[in-house]
Short mmCIF file of C-alpha atoms in Angstrom, two decimals:
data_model
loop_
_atom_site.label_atom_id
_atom_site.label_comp_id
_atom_site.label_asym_id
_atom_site.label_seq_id
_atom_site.Cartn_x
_atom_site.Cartn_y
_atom_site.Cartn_z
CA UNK G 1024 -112.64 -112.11 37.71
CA UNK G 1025 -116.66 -112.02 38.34
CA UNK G 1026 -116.54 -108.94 39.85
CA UNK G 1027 -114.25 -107.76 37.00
CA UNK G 1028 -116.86 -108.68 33.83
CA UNK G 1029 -119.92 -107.97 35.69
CA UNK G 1030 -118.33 -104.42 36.34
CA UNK G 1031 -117.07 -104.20 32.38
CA UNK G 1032 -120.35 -105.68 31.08
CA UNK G 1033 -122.81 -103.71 33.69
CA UNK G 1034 -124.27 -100.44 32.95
CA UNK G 1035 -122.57 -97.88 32.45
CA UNK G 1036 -119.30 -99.69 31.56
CA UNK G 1037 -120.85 -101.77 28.76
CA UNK G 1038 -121.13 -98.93 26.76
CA UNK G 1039 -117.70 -97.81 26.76
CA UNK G 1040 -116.59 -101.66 26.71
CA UNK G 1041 -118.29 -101.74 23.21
CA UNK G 1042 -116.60 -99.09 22.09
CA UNK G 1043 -113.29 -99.86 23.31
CA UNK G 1044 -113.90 -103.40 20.91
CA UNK G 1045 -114.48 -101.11 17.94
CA UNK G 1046 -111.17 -99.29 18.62
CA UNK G 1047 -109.05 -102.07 19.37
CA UNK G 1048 -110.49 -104.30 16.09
CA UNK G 1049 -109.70 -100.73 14.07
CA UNK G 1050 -106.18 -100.13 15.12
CA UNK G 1051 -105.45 -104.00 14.62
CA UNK G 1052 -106.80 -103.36 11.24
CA UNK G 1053 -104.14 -100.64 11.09
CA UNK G 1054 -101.22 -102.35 12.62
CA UNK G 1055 -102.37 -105.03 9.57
CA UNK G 1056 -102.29 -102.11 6.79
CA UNK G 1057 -106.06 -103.18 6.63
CA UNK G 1058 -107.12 -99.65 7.22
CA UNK G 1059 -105.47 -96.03 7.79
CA UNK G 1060 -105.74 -94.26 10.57
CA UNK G 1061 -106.86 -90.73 8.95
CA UNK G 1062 -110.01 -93.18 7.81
CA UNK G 1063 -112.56 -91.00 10.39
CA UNK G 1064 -110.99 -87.57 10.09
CA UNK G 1065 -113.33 -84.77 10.10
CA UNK G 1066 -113.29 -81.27 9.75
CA UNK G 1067 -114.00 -80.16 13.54
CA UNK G 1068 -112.22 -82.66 15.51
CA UNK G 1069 -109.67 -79.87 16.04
CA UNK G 1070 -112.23 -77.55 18.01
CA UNK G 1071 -113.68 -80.45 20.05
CA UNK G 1072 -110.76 -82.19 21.52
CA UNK G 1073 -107.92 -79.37 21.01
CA UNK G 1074 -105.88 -81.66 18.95
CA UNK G 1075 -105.41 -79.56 15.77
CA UNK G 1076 -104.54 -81.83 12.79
CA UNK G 1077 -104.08 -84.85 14.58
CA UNK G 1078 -105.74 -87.80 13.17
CA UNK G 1079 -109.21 -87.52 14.62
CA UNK G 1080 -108.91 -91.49 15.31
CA UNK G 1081 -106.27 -91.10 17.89
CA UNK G 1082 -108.01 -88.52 20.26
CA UNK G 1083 -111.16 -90.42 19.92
CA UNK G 1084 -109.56 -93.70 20.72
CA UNK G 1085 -108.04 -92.20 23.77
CA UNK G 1086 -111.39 -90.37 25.09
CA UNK G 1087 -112.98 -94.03 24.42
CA UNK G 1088 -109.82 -95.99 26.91
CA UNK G 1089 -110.12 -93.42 29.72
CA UNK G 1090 -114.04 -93.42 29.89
CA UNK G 1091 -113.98 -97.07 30.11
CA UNK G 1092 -111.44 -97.17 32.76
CA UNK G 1093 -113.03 -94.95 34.95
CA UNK G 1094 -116.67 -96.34 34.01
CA UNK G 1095 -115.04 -99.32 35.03
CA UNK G 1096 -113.42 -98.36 38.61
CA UNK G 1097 -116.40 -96.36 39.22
CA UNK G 1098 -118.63 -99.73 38.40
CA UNK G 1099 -116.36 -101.67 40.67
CA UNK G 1100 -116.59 -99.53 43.57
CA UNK G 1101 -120.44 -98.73 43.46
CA UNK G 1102 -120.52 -102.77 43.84
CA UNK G 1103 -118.57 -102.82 46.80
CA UNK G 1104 -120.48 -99.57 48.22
CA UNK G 1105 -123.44 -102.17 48.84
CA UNK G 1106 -125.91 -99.37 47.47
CA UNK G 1107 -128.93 -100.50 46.11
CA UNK G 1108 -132.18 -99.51 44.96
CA UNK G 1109 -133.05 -95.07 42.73
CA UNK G 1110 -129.60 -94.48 44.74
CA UNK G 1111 -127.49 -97.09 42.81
CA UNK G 1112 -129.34 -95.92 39.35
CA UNK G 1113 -128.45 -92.04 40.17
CA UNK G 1114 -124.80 -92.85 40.72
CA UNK G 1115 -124.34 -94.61 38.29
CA UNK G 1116 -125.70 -91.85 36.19
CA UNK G 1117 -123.05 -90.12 37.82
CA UNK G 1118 -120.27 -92.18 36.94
CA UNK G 1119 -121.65 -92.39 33.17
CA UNK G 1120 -121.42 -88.34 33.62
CA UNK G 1121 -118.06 -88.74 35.15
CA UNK G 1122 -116.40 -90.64 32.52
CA UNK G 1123 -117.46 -88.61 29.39
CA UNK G 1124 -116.06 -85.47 31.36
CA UNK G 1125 -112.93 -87.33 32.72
CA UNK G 1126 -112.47 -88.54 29.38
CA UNK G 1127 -112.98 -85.22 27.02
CA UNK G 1128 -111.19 -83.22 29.64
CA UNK G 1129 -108.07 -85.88 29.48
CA UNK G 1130 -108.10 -86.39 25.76
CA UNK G 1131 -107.95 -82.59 25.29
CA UNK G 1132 -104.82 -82.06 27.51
CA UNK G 1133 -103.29 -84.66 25.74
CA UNK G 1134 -104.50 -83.07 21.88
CA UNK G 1135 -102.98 -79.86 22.79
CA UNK G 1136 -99.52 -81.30 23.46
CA UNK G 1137 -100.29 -83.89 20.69
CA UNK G 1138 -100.72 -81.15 18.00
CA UNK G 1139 -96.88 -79.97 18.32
CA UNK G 1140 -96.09 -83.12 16.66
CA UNK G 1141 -98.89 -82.58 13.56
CA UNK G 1142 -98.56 -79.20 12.69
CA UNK G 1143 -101.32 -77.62 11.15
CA UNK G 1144 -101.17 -77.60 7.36
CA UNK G 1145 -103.58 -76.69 4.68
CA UNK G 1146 -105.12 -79.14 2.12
CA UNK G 1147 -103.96 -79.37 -0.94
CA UNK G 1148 -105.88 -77.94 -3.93
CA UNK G 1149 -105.54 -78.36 -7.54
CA UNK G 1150 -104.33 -74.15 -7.72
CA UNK G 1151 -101.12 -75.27 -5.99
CA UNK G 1152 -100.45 -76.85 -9.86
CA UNK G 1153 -100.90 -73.63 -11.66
CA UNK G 1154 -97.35 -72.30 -12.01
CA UNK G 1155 -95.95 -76.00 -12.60
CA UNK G 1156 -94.64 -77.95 -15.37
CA UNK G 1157 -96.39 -80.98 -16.42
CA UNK G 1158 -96.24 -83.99 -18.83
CA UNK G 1159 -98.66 -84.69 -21.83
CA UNK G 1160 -100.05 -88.14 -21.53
CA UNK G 1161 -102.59 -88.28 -24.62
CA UNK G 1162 -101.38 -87.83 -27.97
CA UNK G 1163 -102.41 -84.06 -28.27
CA UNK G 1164 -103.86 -81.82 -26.52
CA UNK G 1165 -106.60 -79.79 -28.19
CA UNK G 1166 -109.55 -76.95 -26.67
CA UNK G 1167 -111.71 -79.82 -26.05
CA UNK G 1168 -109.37 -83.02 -25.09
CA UNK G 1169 -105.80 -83.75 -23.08
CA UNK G 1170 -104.10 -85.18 -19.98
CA UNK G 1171 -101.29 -84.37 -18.31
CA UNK G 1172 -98.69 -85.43 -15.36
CA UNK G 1173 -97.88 -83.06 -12.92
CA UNK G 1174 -96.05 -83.74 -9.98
CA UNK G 1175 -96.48 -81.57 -6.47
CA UNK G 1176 -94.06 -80.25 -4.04
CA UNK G 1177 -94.20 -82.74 -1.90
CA UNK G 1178 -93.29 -85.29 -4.49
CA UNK G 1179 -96.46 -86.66 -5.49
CA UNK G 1180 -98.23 -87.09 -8.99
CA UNK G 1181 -101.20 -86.25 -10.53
CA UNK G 1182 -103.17 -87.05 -13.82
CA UNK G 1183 -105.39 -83.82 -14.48
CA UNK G 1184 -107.36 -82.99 -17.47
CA UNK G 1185 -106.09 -79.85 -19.69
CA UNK G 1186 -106.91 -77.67 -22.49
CA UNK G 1187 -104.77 -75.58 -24.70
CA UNK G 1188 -106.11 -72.34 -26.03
CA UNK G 1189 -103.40 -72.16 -29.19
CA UNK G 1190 -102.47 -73.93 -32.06
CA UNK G 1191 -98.72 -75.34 -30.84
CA UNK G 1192 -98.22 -79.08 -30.66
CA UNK G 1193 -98.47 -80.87 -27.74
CA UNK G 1194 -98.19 -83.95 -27.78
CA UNK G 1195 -97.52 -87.10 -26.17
CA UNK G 1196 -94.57 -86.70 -23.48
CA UNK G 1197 -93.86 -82.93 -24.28
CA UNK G 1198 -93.34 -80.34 -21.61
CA UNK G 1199 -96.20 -78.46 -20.60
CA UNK G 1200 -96.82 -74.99 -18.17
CA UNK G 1201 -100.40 -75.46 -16.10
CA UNK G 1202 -101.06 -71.60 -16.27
CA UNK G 1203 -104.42 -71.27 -15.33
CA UNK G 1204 -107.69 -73.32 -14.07
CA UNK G 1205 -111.17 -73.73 -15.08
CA UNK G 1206 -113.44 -73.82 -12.59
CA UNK G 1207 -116.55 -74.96 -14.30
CA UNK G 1208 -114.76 -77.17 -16.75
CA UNK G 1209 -112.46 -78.84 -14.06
CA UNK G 1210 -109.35 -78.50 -16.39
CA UNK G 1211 -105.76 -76.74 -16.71
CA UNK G 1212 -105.04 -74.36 -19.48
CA UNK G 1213 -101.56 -75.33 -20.43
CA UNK G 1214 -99.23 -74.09 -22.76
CA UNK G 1215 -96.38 -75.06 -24.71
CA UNK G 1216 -92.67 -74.76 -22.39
CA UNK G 1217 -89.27 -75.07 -23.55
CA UNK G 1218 -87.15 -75.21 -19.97
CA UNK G 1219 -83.79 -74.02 -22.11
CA UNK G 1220 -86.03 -70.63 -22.25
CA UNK G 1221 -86.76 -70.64 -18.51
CA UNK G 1222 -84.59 -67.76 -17.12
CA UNK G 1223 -83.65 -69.81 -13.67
CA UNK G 1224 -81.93 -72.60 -15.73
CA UNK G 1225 -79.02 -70.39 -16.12
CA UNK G 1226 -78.40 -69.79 -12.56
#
């Protein structure tokens, strides 16, 4: 058990050991619904580890558990080598180096079979909306004010901000058509819809 922590909490292994803390504490928080495991995505996990759109926590978390492993082992047996002295220093340089290869190299294996499971899909942008039918949630909706619910494919709702270019009524919990977006403005130009006029109703 000595030879155990003074390998885990020697250099290099203490550096991965903290690490490996900070990843078990996070996916605990997880597990708990204290925190979500997309929390450290980034945009160019995918090129680093192979792993596509897999949560960037997962390939990280692995890359962290092998390094330490092998920091570890590598610790252990540089003890047991009796080496001493610049020698002992340079290999353990060497099993620092080790580990953060042993550990990218792994974790990208892994991230290439792991992205078959997370296919790669693109975000989601308010133009997916234009083309849908939405609810009015303020009392009208005039060139300057109005809100609207709009719900995505994939089931999900939104409250956006639109703007109506005509002199219809819309008002509160009417049917609307999101026609076109505003960059500069941030809103939807909507327009009055009647779904008994909607051609695909009939089929």
């Amino acid at each position: 058990m000595e030879e155990f922590l003074g390998a885990a909490f020697g250099f290099p292994a203490a550096l991965f050991s903290a690490a490996l803390v900070v990843v078990v504490v996070f996916w605990l928080l997880v597990l708990c619904g204290a925190a979500d495991h997309h929390a450290f995505n980034g945009d160019a996990h995918g090129d680093v580890f192979g792993a596509g759109s897999v949560p960037v926590s997962v390939p990280v978390s692995l890359m962290i558990g092998i390094a330490w492993f092998t920091s570890l082992t590598g610790s252990v047996l540089l003890r047991r080598s009796g080496a001493g002295g610049g020698a002992l220093a340079l290999l353990k340089l060497g099993v620092l180096g080790v580990a953060l290869l042993l550990g990218w190299a792994v974790t990208r294996w892994v991230g290439r079979r792991l992205r078959r499971l997370f296919p790669d899909q693109p975000p989601p942008s308010r133009l997916d909306f234009i083309g849908l039918t939405c609810t009015i949630r303020t009392g009208s909706v005039s060139a300057t004010f109005g809100q609207a619910e709009v719900s995505a494919a994939d089931g999900s709702s939104a409250l956006v901000q639109v703007r109506q270019s005509g002199a219809e009524p819309l008002r509160l919990g009417s049917t609307g058509l999101l026609y076109a977006f505003d960059d500069d403005g941030e809103f939807f130009w909507v327009a009055p819809y009647d779904p008994a006029l909607d051609p695909r109703a009939s089929t």
